[in-house]
Short mmCIF file of C-alpha atoms (C1' of nucleotides) in Angstrom, two decimals:
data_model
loop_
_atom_site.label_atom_id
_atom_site.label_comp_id
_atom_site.label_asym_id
_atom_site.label_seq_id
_atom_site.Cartn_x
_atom_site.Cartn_y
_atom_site.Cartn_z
CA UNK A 4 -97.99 -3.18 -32.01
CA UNK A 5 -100.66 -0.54 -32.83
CA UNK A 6 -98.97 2.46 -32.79
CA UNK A 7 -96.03 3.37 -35.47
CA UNK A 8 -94.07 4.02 -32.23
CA UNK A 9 -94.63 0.74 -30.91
CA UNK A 10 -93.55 -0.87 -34.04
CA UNK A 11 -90.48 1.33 -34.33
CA UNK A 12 -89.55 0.73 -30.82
CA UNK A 13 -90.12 -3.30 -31.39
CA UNK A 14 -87.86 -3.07 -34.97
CA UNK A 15 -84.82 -1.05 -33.19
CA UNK A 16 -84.81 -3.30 -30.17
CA UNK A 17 -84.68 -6.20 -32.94
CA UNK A 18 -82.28 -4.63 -34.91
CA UNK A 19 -79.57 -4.06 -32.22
CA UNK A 20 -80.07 -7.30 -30.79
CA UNK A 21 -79.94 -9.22 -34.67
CA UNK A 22 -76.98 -6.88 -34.72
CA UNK A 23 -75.13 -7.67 -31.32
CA UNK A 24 -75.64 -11.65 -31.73
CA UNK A 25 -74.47 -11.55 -34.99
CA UNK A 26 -71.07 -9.19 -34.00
CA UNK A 27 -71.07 -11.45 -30.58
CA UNK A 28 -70.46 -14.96 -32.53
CA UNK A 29 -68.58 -13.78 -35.14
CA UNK A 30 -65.99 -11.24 -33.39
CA UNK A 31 -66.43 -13.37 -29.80
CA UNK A 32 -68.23 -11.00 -27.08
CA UNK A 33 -65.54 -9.58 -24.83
CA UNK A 34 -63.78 -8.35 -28.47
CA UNK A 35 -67.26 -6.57 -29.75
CA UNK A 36 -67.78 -3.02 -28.13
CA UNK A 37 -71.25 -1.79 -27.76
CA UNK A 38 -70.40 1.14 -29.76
CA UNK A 39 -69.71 -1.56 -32.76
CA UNK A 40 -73.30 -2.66 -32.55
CA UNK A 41 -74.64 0.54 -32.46
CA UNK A 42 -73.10 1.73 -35.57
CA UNK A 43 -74.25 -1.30 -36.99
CA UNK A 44 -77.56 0.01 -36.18
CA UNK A 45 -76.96 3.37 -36.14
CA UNK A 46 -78.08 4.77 -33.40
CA UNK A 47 -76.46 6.38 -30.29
CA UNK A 48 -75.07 4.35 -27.61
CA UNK A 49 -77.62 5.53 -25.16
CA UNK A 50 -80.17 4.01 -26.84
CA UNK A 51 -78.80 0.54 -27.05
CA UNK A 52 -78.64 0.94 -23.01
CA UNK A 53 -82.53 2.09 -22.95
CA UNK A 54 -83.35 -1.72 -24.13
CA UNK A 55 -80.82 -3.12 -22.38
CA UNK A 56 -79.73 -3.10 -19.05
CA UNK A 57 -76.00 -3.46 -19.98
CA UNK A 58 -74.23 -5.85 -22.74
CA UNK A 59 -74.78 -8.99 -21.12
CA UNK A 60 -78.63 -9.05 -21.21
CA UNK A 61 -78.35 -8.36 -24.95
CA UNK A 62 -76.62 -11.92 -25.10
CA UNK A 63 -78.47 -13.74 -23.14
CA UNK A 64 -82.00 -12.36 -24.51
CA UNK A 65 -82.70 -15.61 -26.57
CA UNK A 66 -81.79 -17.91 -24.42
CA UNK A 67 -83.92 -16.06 -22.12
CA UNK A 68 -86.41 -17.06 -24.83
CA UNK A 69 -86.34 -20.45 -24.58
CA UNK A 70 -85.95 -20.93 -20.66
CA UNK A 71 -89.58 -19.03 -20.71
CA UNK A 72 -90.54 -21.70 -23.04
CA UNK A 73 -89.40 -24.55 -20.72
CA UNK A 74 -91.15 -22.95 -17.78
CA UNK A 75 -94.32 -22.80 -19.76
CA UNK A 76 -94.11 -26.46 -20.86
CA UNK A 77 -93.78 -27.44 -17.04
CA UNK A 78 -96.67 -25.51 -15.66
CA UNK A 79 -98.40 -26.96 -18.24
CA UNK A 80 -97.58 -30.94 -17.25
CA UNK A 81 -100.68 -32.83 -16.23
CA UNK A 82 -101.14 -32.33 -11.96
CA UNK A 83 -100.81 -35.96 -11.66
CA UNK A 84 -97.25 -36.43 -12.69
CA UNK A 85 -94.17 -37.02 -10.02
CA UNK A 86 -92.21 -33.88 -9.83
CA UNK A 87 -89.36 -35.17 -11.02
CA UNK A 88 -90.87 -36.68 -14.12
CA UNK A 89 -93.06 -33.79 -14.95
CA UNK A 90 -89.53 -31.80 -15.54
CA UNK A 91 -88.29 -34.17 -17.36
CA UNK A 92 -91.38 -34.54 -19.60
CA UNK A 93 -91.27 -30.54 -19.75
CA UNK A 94 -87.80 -30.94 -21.30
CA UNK A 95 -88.06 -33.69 -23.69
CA UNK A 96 -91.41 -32.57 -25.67
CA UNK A 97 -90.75 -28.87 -25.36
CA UNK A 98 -87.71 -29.39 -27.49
CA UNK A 99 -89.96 -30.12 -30.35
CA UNK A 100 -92.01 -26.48 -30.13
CA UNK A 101 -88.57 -25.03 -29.33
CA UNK A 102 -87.32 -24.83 -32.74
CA UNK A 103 -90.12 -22.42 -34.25
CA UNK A 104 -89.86 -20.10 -30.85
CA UNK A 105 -86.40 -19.65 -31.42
CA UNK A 106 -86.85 -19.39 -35.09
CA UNK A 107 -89.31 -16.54 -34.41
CA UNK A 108 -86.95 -14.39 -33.37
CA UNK A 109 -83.61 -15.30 -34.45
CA UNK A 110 -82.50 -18.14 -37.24
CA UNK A 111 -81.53 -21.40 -35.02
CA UNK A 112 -78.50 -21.38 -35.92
CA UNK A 113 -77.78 -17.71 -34.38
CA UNK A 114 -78.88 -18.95 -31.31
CA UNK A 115 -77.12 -22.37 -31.36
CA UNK A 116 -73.55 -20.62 -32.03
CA UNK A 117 -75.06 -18.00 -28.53
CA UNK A 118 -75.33 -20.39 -26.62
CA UNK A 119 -71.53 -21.38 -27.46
CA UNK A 120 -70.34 -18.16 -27.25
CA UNK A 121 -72.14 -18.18 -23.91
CA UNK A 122 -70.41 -21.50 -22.66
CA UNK A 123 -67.15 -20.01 -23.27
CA UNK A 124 -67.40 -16.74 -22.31
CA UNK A 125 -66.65 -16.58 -18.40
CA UNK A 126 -68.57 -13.45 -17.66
CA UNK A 127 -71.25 -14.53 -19.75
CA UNK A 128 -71.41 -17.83 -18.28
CA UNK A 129 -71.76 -16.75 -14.87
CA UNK A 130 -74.24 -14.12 -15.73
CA UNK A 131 -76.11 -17.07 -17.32
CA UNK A 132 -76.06 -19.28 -13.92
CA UNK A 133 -77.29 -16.56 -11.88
CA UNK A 134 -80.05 -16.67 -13.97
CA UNK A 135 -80.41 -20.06 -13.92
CA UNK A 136 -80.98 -19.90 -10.14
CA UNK A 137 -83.50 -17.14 -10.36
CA UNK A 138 -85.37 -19.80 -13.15
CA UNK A 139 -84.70 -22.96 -10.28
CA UNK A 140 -86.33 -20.65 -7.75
CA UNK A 141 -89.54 -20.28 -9.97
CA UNK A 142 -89.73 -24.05 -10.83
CA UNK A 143 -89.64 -24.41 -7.14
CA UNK A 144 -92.66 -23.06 -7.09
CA UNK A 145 -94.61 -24.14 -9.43
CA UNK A 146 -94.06 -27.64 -8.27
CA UNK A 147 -94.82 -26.95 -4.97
CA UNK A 148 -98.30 -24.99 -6.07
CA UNK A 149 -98.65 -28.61 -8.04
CA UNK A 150 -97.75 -30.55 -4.97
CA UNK A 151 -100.00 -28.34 -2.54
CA UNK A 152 -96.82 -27.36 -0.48
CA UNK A 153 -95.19 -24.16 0.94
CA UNK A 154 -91.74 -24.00 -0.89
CA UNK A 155 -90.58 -22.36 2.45
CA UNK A 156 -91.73 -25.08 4.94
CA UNK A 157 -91.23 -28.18 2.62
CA UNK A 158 -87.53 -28.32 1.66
CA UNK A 159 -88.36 -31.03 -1.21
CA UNK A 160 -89.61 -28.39 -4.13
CA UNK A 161 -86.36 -26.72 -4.20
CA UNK A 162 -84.29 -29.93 -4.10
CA UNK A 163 -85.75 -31.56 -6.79
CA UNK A 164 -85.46 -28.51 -9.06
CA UNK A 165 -81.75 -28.12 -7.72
CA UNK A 166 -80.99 -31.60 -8.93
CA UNK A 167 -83.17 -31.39 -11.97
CA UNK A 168 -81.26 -28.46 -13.19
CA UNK A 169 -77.68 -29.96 -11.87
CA UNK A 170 -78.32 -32.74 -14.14
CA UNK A 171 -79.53 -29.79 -16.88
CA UNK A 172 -76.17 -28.46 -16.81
CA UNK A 173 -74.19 -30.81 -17.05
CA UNK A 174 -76.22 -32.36 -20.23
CA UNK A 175 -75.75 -28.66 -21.56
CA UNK A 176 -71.72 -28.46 -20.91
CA UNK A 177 -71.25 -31.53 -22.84
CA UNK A 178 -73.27 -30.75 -25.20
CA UNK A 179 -71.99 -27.45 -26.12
CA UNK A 180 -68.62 -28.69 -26.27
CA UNK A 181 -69.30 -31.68 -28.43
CA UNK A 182 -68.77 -32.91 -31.85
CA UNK A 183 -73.58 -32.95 -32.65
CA UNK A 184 -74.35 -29.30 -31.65
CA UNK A 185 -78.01 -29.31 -32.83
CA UNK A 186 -81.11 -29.26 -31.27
CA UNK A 187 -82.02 -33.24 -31.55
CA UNK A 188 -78.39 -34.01 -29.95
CA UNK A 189 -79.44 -32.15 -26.73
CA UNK A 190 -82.58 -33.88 -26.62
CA UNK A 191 -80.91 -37.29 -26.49
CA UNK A 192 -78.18 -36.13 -24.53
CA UNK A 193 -80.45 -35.11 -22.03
CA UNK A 194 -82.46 -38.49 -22.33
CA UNK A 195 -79.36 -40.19 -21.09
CA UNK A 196 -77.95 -38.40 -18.86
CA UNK A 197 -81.52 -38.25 -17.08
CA UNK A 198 -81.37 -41.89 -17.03
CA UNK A 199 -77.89 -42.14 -15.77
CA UNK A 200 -78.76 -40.01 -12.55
CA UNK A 201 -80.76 -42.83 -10.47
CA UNK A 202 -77.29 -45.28 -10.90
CA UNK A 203 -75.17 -42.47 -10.02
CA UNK A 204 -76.61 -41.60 -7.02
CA UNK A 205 -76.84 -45.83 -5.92
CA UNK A 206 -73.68 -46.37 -3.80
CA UNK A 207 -72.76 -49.60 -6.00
CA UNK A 208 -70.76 -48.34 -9.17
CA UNK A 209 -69.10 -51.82 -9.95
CA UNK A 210 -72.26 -53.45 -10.25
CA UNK A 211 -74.02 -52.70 -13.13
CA UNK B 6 -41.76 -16.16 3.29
CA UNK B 7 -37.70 -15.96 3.17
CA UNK B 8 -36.93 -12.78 1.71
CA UNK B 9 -37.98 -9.21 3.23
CA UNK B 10 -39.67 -8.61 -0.52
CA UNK B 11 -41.57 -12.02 -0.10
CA UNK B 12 -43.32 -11.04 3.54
CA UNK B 13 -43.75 -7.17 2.15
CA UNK B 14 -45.48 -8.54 -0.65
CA UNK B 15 -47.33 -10.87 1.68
CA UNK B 16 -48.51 -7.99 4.07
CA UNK B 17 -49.80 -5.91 1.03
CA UNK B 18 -52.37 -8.32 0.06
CA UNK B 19 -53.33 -9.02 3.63
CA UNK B 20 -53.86 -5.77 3.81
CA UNK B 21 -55.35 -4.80 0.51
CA UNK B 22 -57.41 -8.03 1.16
CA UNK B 23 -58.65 -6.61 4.83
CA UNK B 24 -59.61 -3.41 3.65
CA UNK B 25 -61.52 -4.72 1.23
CA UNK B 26 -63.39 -7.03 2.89
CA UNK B 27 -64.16 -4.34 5.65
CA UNK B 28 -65.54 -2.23 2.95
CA UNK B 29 -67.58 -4.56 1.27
CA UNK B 30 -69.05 -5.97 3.92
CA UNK B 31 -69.89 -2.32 5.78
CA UNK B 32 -70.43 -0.21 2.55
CA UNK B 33 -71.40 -2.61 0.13
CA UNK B 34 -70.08 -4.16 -2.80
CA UNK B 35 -70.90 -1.83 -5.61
CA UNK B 36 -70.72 1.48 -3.29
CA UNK B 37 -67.21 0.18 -2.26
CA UNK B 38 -64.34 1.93 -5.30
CA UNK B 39 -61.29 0.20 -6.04
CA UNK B 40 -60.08 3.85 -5.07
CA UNK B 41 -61.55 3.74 -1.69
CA UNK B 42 -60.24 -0.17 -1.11
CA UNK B 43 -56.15 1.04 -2.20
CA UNK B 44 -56.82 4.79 -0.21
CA UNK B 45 -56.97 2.61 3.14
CA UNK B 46 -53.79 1.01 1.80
CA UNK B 47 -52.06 4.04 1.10
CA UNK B 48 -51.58 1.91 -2.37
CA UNK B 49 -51.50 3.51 -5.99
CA UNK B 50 -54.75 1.90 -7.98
CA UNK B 51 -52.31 -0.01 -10.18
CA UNK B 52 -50.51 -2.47 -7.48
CA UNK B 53 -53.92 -4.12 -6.11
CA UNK B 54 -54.68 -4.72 -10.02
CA UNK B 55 -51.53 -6.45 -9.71
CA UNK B 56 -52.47 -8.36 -6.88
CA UNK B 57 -56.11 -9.35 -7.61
CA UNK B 58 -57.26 -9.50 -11.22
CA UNK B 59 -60.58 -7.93 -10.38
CA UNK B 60 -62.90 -6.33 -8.02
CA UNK B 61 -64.79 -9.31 -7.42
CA UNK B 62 -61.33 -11.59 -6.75
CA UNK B 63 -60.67 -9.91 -3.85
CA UNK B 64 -64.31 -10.30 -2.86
CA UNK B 65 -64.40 -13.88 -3.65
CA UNK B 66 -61.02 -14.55 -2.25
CA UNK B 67 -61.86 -16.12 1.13
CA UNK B 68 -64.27 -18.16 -0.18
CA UNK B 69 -62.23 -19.85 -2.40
CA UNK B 70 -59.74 -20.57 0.90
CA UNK B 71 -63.17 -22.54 2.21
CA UNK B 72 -63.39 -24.31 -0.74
CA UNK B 73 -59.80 -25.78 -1.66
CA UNK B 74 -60.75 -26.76 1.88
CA UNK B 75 -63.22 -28.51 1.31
CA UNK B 76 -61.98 -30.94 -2.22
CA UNK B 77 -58.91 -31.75 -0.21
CA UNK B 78 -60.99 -33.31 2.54
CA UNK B 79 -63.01 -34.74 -0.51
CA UNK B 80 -59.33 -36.13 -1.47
CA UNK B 81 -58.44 -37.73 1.97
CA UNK B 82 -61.85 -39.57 2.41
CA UNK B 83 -61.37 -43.14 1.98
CA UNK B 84 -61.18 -45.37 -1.24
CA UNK B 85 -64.00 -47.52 -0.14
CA UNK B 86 -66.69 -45.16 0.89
CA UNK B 87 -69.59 -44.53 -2.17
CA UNK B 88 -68.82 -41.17 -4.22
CA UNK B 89 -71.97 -39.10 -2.56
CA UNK B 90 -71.06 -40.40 1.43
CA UNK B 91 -67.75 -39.47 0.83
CA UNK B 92 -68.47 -36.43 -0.07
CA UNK B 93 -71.09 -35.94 2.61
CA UNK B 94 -68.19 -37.07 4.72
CA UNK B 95 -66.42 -34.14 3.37
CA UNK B 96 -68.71 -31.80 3.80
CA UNK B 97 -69.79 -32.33 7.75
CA UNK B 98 -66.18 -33.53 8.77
CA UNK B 99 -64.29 -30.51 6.97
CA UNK B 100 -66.73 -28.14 8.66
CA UNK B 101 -64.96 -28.85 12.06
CA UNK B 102 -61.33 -27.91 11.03
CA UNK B 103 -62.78 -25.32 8.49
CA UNK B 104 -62.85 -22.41 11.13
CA UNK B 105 -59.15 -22.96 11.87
CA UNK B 106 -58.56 -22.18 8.57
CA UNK B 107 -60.09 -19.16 7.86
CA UNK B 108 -59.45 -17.58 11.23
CA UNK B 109 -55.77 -18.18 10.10
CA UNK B 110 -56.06 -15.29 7.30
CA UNK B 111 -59.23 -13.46 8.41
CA UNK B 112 -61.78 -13.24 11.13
CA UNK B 113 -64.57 -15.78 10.73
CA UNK B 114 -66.95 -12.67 11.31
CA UNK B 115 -65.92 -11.36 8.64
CA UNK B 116 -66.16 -14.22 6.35
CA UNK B 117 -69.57 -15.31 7.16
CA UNK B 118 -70.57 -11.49 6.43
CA UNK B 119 -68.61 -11.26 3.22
CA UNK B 120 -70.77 -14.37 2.46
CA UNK B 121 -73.94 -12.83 2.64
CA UNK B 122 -72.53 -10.06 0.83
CA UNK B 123 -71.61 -12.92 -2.06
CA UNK B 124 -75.12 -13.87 -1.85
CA UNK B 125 -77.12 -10.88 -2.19
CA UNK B 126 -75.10 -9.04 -4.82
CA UNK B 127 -76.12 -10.36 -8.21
CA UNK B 128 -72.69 -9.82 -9.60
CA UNK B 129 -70.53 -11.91 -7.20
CA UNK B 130 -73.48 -13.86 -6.67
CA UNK B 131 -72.60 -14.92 -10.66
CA UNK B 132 -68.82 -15.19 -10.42
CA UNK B 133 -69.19 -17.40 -7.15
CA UNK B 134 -71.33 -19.80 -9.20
CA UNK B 135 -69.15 -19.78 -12.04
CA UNK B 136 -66.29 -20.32 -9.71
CA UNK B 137 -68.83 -23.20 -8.26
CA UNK B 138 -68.52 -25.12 -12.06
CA UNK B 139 -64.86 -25.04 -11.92
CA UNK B 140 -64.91 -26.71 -8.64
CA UNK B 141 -67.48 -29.21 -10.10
CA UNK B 142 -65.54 -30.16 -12.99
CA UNK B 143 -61.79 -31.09 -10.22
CA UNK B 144 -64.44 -32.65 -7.90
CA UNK B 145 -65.83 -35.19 -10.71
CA UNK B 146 -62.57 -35.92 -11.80
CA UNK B 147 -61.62 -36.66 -8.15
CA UNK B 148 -64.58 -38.81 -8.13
CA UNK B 149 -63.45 -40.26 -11.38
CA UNK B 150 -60.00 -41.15 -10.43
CA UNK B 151 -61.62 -42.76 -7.06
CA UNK B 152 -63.49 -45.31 -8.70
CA UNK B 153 -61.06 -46.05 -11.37
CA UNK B 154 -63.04 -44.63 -14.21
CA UNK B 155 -62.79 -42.03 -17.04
CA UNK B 156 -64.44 -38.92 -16.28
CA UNK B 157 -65.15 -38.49 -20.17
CA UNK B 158 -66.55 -42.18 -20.87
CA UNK B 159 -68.52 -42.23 -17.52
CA UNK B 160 -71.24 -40.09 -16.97
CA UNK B 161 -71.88 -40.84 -13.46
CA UNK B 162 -68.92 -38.79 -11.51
CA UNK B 163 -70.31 -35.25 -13.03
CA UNK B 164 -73.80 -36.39 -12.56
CA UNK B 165 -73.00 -37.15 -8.43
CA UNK B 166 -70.81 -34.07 -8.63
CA UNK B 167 -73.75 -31.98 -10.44
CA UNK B 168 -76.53 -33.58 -7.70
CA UNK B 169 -74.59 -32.97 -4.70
CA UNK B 170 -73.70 -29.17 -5.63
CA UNK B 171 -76.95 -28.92 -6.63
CA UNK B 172 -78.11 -29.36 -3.12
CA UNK B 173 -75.42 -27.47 -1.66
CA UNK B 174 -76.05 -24.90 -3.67
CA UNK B 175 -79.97 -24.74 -2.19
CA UNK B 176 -78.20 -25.35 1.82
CA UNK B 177 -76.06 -22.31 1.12
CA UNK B 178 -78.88 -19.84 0.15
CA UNK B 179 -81.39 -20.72 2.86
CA UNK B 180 -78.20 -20.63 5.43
CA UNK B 181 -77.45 -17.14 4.24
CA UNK B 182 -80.61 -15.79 4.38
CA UNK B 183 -81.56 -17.56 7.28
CA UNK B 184 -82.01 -16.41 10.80
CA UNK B 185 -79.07 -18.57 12.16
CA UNK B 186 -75.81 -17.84 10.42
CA UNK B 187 -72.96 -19.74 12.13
CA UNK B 188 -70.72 -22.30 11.27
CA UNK B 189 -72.63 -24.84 13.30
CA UNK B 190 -75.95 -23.92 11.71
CA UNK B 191 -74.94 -24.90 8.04
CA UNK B 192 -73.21 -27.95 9.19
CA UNK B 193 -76.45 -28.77 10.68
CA UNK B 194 -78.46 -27.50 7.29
CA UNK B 195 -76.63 -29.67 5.35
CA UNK B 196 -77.25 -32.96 7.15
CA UNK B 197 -80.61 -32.16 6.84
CA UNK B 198 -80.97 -31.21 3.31
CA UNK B 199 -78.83 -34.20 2.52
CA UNK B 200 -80.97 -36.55 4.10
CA UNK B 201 -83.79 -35.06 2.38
CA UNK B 202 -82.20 -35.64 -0.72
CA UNK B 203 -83.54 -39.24 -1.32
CA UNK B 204 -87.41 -39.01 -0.31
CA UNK B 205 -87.15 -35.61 -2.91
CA UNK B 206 -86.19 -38.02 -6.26
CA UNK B 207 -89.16 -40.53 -5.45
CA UNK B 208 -92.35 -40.34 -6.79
CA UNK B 209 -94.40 -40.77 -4.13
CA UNK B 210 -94.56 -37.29 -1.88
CA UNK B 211 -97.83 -38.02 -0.28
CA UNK B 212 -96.89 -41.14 1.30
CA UNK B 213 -94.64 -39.77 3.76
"C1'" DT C 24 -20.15 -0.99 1.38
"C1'" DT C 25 -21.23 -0.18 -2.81
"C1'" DG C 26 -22.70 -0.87 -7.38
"C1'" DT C 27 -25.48 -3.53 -10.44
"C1'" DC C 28 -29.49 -6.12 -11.56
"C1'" DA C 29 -34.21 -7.40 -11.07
"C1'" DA C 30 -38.52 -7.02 -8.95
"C1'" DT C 31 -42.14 -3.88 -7.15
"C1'" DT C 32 -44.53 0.11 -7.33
"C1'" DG C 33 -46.27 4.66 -9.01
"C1'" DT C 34 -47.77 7.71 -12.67
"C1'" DC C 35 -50.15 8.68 -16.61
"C1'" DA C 36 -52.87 8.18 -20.45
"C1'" DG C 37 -56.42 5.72 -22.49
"C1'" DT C 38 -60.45 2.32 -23.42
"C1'" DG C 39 -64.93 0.55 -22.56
"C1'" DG C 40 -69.19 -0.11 -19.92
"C1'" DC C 41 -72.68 2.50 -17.96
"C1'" DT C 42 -75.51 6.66 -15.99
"C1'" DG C 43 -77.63 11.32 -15.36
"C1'" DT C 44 -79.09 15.35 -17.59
"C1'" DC C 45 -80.94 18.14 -20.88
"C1'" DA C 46 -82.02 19.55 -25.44
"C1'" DT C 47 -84.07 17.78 -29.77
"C1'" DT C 48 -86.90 15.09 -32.53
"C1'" DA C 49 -90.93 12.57 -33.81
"C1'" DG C 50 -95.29 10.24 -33.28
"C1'" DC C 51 -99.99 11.10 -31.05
"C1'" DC C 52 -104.30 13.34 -30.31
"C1'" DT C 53 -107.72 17.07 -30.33
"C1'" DA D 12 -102.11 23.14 -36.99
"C1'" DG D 13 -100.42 22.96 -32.51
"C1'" DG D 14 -99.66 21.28 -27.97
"C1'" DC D 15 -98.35 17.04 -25.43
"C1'" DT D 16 -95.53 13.17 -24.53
"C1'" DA D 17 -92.46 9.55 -25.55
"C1'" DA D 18 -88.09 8.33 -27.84
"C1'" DT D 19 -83.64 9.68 -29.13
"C1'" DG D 20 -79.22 12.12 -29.30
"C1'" DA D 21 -75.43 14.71 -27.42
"C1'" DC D 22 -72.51 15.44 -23.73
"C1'" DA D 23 -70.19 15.08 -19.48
"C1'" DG D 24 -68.67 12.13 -16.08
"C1'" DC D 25 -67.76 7.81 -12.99
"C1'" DC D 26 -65.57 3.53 -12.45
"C1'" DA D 27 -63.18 -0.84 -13.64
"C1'" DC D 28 -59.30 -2.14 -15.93
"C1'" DT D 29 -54.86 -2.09 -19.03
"C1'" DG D 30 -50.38 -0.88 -21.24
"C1'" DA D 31 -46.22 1.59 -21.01
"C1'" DC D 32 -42.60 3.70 -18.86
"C1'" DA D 33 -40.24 5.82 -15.08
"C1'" DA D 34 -38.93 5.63 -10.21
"C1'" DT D 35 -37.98 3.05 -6.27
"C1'" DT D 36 -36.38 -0.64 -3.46
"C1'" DG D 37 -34.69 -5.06 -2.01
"C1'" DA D 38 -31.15 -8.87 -3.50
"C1'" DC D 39 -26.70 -10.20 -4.24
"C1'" DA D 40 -21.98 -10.23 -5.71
"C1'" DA D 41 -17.64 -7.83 -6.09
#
DNA sequence: TTGTCAATTGTCAGTGGCTGTCATTAGCCT
DNA sequence: AGGCTAATGACAGCCACTGACAATTGACAA
């Protein structure tokens, strides 16, 4: 951010994306053209497709924010942790740091009623998995670099991040469609549902 | 299949469906048209909107045969087995009557390529996995209904739901871009990734 | 068989996302 | 100040998709 050019760049790119969530959760995303957020901006539709690749990435941008976050916080789990536990670690204490990266950016809130509109948005929602599995294929790695594996060889790196982040999505389905949407409900949520998986994988359900 | 206007109406999205397929999986996805799908028709634009509600329908189609496949075998598998074995059972069992079924609408050539197609092109590659979800959801409630519980209350049948698809999800991608793409291969991938399953969730990855 | 009704299809016009191209503007640097 | 380059705007065009209405075609009864 040294040049005047970098800062304008930097404060348009801001601008259309404040702009775009704020149109996206208010007017729902499917019923917000990109030619409404760019005359909320003012500026010519081309432009708004020179930061972004198309409307979706615009949406998904914070979340994008705080999945970068999460991959930090596991690369940065101590060696000696199991896999499994290091993710979960990741997840749990990253959620406190979460709340001023977000807040960086975008007020909480904005993001929090995103990520809704992103839950129940079908093209957004898929756009959002794929993603996801470009983010499980990194964590793949990263605990196989940990473990001293070859992700290719060793099929256990990519199953443990498949069922980390099965059990991710679920927590985040229910959470986004519950009653406590805030940031401390998907912690616990994801406490307990994390706890839940060893018992749901036992064969004996009557049990316990 | 009574009337003449029921089979015509049959044979047009066979045929809408074939040329499609043929296209996608020869030209490519994106470089395939809607125009170029309905000018191998001899259709007007209009009638295979009426007939698929997308693009990426038509693509995803045949997969989706596969797959209603697939919970119904989920369905027959007996009361008393565990939730994950019986759908492992599923899984390797259905994969013996699954070719039948497929070779019933299209070649099974063609459906294994139109699967890598799925795979490697990010936008069906998104709608499949969205599509995946919906599945998830009538699987856990399957589950659910299996073991007598609520699928609301109980956390476990979307949690075995989430962990199985989780590593089916993994099977599928190293299957398609794998050097043995048959039928046979991925019934034998997913035994295999199955099994691993277990020895993954541990803690201990240097002890075996 | 024919006439009427309903379902299927075609045509056309239009919207919205997205891209290539080229001229214009605006910050940068000597 | 003036030339260079990066950012933007203006414009034309492609493609997916939709609504509306007219034309066609099979169904079915008189």
């Amino acid at each position: 951010m040294e040049n005047l050019r970098e800062r304008k760049k930097q404060r348009t790119r801001e601008a259309l994306l404040r702009a775009a969530l704020e149109l996206f959760t208010t007017r729902g995303y499917e019923r917000t053209t990109v030619d409404d957020v760019v005359a909320a901006v003012d500026v010519s539709q081309r432009t708004f497709f020179r930061y972004f690749a198309n409307k979706e990435e615009a949406a998904l941008a914070v979340v994008e924010l705080a999945v970068a976050h999460f991959v930090d916080a596991v690369r940065a789990r101590p060696p000696h942790e199991a896999p499994m536990e290091a993710l979960r670690q990741a997840v749990v204490e990253g959620w406190d740091s979460l709340n001023d990266v977000i807040e960086s950016v975008v007020p909480v809130e904005l993001y929090l009623r995103m990520y809704q509109v992103i839950e129940s948005t079908p093209v957004l929602l898929a756009a959002h998995l794929r993603r996801s599995m470009e983010i499980e294929e990194a964590l793949a790695r990263v605990i196989a670099e940990r473990e001293g594996l070859d992700v290719e060889a060793d099929l256990r790196p990519r199953l443990v991040v498949a069922v980390f982040s099965g059990v991710m999505r679920v927590t985040e389905r229910q959470w986004s469609t519950g009653a406590d949407f805030g940031l401390d409900a998907m912690r616990s949520l994801t406490v307990s549902y994390l706890e839940q998986v060893g018992p749901a994988l036992t064969g004996d359900w009557r049990t316990n």
